[in-house]
Coordinates of C-alpha atoms in Angstrom, one line a residue:
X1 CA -11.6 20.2 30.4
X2 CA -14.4 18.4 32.1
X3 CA -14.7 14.7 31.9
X4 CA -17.3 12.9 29.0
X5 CA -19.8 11.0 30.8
X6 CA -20.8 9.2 27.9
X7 CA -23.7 9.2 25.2
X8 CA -26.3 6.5 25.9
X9 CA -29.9 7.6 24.7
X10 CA -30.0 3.9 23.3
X11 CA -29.8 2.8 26.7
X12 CA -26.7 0.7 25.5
X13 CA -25.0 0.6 29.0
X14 CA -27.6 -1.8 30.6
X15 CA -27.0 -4.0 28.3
X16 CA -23.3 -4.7 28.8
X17 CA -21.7 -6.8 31.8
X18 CA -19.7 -5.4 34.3
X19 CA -16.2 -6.4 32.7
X20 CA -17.6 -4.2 29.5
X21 CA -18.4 -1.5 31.7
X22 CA -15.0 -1.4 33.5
X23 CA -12.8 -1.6 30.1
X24 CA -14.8 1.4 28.5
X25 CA -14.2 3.5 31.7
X26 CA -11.0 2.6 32.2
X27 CA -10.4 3.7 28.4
X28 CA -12.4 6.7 28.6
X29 CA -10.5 7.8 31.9
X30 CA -7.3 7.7 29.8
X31 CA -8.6 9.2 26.9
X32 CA -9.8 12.1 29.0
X33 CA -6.1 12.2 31.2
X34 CA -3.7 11.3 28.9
X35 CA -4.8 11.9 25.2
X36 CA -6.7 14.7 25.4
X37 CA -3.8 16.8 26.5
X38 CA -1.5 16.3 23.9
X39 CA -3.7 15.4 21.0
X40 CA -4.6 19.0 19.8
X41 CA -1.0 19.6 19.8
X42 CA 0.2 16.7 17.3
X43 CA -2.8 17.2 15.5
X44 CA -1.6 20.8 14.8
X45 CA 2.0 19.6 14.2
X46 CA 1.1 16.4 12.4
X47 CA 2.9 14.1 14.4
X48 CA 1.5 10.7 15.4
X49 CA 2.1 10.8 19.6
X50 CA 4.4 7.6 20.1
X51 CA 4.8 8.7 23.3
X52 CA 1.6 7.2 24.1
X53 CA 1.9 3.5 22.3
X54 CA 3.6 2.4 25.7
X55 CA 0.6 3.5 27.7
X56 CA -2.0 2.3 25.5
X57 CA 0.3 -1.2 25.9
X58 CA -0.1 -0.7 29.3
X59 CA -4.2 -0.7 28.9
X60 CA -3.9 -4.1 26.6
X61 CA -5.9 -2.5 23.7
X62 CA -3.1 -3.8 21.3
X63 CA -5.2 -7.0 20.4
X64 CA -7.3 -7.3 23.2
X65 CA -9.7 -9.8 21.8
X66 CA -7.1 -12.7 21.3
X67 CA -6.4 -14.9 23.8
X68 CA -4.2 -14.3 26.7
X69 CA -1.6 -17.1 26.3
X70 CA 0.1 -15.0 23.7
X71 CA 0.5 -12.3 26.6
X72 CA -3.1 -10.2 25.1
X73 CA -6.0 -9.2 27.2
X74 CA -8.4 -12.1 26.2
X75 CA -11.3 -9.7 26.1
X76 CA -14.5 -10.4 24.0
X77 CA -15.5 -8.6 21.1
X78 CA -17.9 -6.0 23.1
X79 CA -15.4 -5.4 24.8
X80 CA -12.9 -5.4 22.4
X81 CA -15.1 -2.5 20.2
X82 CA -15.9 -0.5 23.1
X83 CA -11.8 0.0 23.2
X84 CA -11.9 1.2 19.9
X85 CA -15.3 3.2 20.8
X86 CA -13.5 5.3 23.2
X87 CA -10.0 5.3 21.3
X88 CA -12.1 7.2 18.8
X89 CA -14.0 9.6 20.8
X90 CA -10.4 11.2 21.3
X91 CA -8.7 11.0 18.1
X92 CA -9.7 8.9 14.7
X93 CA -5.5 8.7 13.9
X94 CA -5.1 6.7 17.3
X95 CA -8.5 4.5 17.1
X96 CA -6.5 3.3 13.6
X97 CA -3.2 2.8 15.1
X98 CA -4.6 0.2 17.7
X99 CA -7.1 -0.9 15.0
X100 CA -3.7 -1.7 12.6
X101 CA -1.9 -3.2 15.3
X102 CA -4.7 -5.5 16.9
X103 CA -7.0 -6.1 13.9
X104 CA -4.5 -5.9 10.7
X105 CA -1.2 -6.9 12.0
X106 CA -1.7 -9.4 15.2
X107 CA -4.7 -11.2 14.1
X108 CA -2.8 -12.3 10.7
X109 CA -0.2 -13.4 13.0
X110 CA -3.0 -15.4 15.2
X111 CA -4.7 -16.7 12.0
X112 CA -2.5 -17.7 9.8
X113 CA 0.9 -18.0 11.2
X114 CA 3.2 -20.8 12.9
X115 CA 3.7 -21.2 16.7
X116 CA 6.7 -19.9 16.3
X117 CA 5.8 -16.9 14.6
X118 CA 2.7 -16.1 17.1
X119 CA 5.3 -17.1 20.3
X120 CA 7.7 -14.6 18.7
X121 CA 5.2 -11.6 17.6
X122 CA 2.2 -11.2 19.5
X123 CA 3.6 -11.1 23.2
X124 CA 6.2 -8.4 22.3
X125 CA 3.3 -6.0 19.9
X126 CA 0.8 -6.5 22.5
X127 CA 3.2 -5.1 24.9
X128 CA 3.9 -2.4 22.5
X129 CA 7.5 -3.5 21.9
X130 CA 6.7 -4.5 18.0
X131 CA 4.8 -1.9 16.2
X132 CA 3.0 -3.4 12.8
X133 CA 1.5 -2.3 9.5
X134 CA -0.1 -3.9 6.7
X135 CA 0.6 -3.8 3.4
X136 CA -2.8 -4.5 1.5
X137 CA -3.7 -1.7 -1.1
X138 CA -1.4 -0.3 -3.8
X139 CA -1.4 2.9 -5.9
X140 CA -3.1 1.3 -8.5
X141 CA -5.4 -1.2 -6.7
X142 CA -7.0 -0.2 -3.5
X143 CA -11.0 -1.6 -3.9
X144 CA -10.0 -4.1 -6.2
X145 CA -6.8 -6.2 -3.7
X146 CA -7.0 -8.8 -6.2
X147 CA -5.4 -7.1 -8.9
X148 CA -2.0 -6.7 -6.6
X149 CA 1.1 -6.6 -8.7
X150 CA 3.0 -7.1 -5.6
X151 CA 5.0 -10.1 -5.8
X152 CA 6.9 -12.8 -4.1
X153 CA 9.4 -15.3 -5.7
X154 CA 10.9 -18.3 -4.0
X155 CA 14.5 -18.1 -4.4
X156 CA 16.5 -20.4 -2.6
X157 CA 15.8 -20.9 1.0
X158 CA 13.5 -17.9 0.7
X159 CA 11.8 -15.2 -1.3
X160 CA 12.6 -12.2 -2.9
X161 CA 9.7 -9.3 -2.9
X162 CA 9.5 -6.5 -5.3
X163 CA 5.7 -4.5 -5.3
X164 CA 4.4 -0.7 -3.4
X165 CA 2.1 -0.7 -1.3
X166 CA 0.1 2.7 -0.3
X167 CA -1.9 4.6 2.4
X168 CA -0.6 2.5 4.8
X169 CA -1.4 3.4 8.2
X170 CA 2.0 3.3 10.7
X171 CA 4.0 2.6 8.0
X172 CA 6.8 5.2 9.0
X173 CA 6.7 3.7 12.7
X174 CA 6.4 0.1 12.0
X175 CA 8.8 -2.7 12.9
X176 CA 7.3 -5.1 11.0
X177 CA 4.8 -5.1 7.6
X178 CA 2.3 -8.0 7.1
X179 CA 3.0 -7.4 3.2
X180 CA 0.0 -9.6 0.7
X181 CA 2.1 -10.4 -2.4
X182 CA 1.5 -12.6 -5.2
X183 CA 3.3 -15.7 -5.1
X184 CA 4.4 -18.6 -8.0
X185 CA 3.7 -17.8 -12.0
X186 CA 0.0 -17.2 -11.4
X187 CA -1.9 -13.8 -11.6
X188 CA -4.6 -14.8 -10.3
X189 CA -5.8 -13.7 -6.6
X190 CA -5.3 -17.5 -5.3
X191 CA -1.7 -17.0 -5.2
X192 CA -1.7 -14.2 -2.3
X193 CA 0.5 -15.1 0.6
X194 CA 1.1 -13.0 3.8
X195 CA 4.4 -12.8 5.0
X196 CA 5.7 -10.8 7.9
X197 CA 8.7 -8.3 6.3
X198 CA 10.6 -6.5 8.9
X199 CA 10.9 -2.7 8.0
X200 CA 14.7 -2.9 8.0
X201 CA 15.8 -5.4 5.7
X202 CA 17.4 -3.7 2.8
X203 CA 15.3 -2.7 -0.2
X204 CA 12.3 -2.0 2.2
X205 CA 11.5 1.8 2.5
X206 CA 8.6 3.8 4.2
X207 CA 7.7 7.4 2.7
X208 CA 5.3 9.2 4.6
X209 CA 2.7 10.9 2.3
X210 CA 2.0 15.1 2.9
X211 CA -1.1 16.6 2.7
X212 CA -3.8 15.2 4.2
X213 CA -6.8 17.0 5.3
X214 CA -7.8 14.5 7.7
X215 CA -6.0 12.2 10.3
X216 CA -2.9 14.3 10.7
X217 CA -1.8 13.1 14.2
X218 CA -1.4 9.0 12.7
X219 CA 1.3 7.8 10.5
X220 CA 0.5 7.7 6.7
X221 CA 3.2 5.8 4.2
X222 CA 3.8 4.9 0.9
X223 CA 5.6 1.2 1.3
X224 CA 8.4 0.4 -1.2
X225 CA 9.9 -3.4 -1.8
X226 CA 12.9 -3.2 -4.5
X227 CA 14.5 -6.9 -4.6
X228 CA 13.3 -7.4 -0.7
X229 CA 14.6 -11.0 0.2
X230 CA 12.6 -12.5 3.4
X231 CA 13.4 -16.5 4.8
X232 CA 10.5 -18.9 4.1
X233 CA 9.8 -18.4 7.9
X234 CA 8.3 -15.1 6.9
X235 CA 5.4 -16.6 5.2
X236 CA 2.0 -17.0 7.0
X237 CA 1.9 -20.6 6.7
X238 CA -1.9 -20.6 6.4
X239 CA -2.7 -17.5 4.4
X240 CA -4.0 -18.2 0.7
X241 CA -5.9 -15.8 -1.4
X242 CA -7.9 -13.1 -1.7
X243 CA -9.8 -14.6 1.6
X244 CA -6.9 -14.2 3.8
X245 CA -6.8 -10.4 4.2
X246 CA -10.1 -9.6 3.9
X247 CA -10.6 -11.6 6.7
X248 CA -8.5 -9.5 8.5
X249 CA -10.1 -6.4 6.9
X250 CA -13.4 -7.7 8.7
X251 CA -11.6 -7.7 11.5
X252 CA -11.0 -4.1 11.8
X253 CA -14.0 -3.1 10.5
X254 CA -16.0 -4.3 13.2
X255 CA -14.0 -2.1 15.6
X256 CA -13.8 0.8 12.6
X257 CA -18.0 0.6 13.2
X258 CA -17.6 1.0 16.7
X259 CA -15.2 3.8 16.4
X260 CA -17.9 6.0 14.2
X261 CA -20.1 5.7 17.3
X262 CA -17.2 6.9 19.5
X263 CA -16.8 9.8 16.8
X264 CA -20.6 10.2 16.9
X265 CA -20.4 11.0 20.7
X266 CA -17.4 13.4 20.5
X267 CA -19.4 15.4 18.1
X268 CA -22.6 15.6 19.4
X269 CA -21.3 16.2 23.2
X270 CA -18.8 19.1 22.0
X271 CA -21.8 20.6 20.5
X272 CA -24.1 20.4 23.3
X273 CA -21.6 22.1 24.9
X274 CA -21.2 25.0 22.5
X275 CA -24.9 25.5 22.7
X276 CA -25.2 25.6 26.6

């Protein structure tokens, strides 16, 4: 397969520094050697590639806009989206597993938890070691979060969680599940809390859903809490309402926009192809 060369007609590439230029090549080159290969394969077979999360580690895509002393790249955000550009370019299921990780899962953790919780998590998930989802819409409430009926109550030194949570991308291969529940005796979307729920504590399980027409090398799951009791160090100290995931939501949108150009490229280059 020959190499891509890139898509510019925009002229994009003059604009961006040198340290820009070297993490999309260095990303491209890997997408071109090591993803390519095996991609068509899982896509067939429906299997998300996990053989790959430790490489991709090794690249320091898995939150590489937040700051290096929690063992991350420190990129910034140009560079940051042309990651998720080129992740893209060779598969939409793997853009959104680095996008989870990164966007959904460690910049909660940055945002909104202790310095205990970010010392504990974000060294070992950039590294690959901690794999993440997050637990956002439900069967019953995907563009309106707010209505949740996920919810947390305090009960003794912690909290017990009972809720579903679906379409939940790396559910089946995460260790851990950033989880938005309603907390206290109000329905209202003030009450939502994050809290970081590890994927084996009893009561939590992870159904992968069949069928799909689209994404079939990533991770799709249907998250169940029955009676899910967490320690009060679970909750993201400084979460609160509605605000708190769709900040994070922003977050991977911005790389989820630089991922449709990557798409945008893959498709117009395998067609120029076809036509020569």
């Amino acid at each position: 397969m020959p190499k891509f060369r890139g898509v510019d007609y925009y002229d994009v590439d003059s604009q961006l520094a040198e340290e820009e230029r070297m993490v999309r090549d260095t990303v491209r080159e890997w997408v071109d050697d090591a993803l390519m290969p095996v991609i068509q394969e899982a896509y067939i077979n429906r299997r998300f590639p996990r053989e790959l999360i430790p490489q991709m580690a090794e690249l320091g895509v898995y939150g590489a806009n937040l700051p290096e002393e929690y063992g991350c790249a420190g990129l910034n955000n140009v560079a940051y989206g042309l990651i998720m550009q080129e992740l893209e370019r060779g598969d939409s299921g793997i853009r959104s597993f680095a996008s989870v990780q990164g966007a959904l899962c460690m910049y909660p953790i940055f945002a909104f938890g202790s310095e205990e919780q970010k010392q504990e998590y974000l060294p070992r998930m950039a590294r690959g070691e901690v794999i993440g989802c997050f637990g956002l819409t439900e069967p019953d409430f995907g563009s309106n979060p707010g209505g949740m009926i996920t919810r947390a109550v305090e009960d003794g030194d912690g909290y017990v969680i009972n809720g579903a949570k679906m379409w939940i991308t790396n559910g089946s291969t995460a260790h851990i599940a950033i989880i938005w529940a309603k907390t206290g005796e109000s329905d209202e979307p003030s009450s939502i809390r994050g809290f970081i729920v590890p994927t084996d504590a009893p009561g939590f399980t992870a159904r992968d859903q069949k069928g799909k027409l689209s994404l079939l090398a990533s991770d799709t799951s249907e998250l169940s809490l029955q009676d899910v009791r967490v320690p009060a160090s679970a909750l993201l100290p400084e979460s609160g309402g509605l605000k708190s995931p769709l900040m994070c939501l922003t977050q991977a949108r911005y790389g989820i926009a630089w991922g449709a150009v990557g798409a945008a490229m893959a498709c117009y280059d395998e067609a120029l192809s076809y036509a020569k």
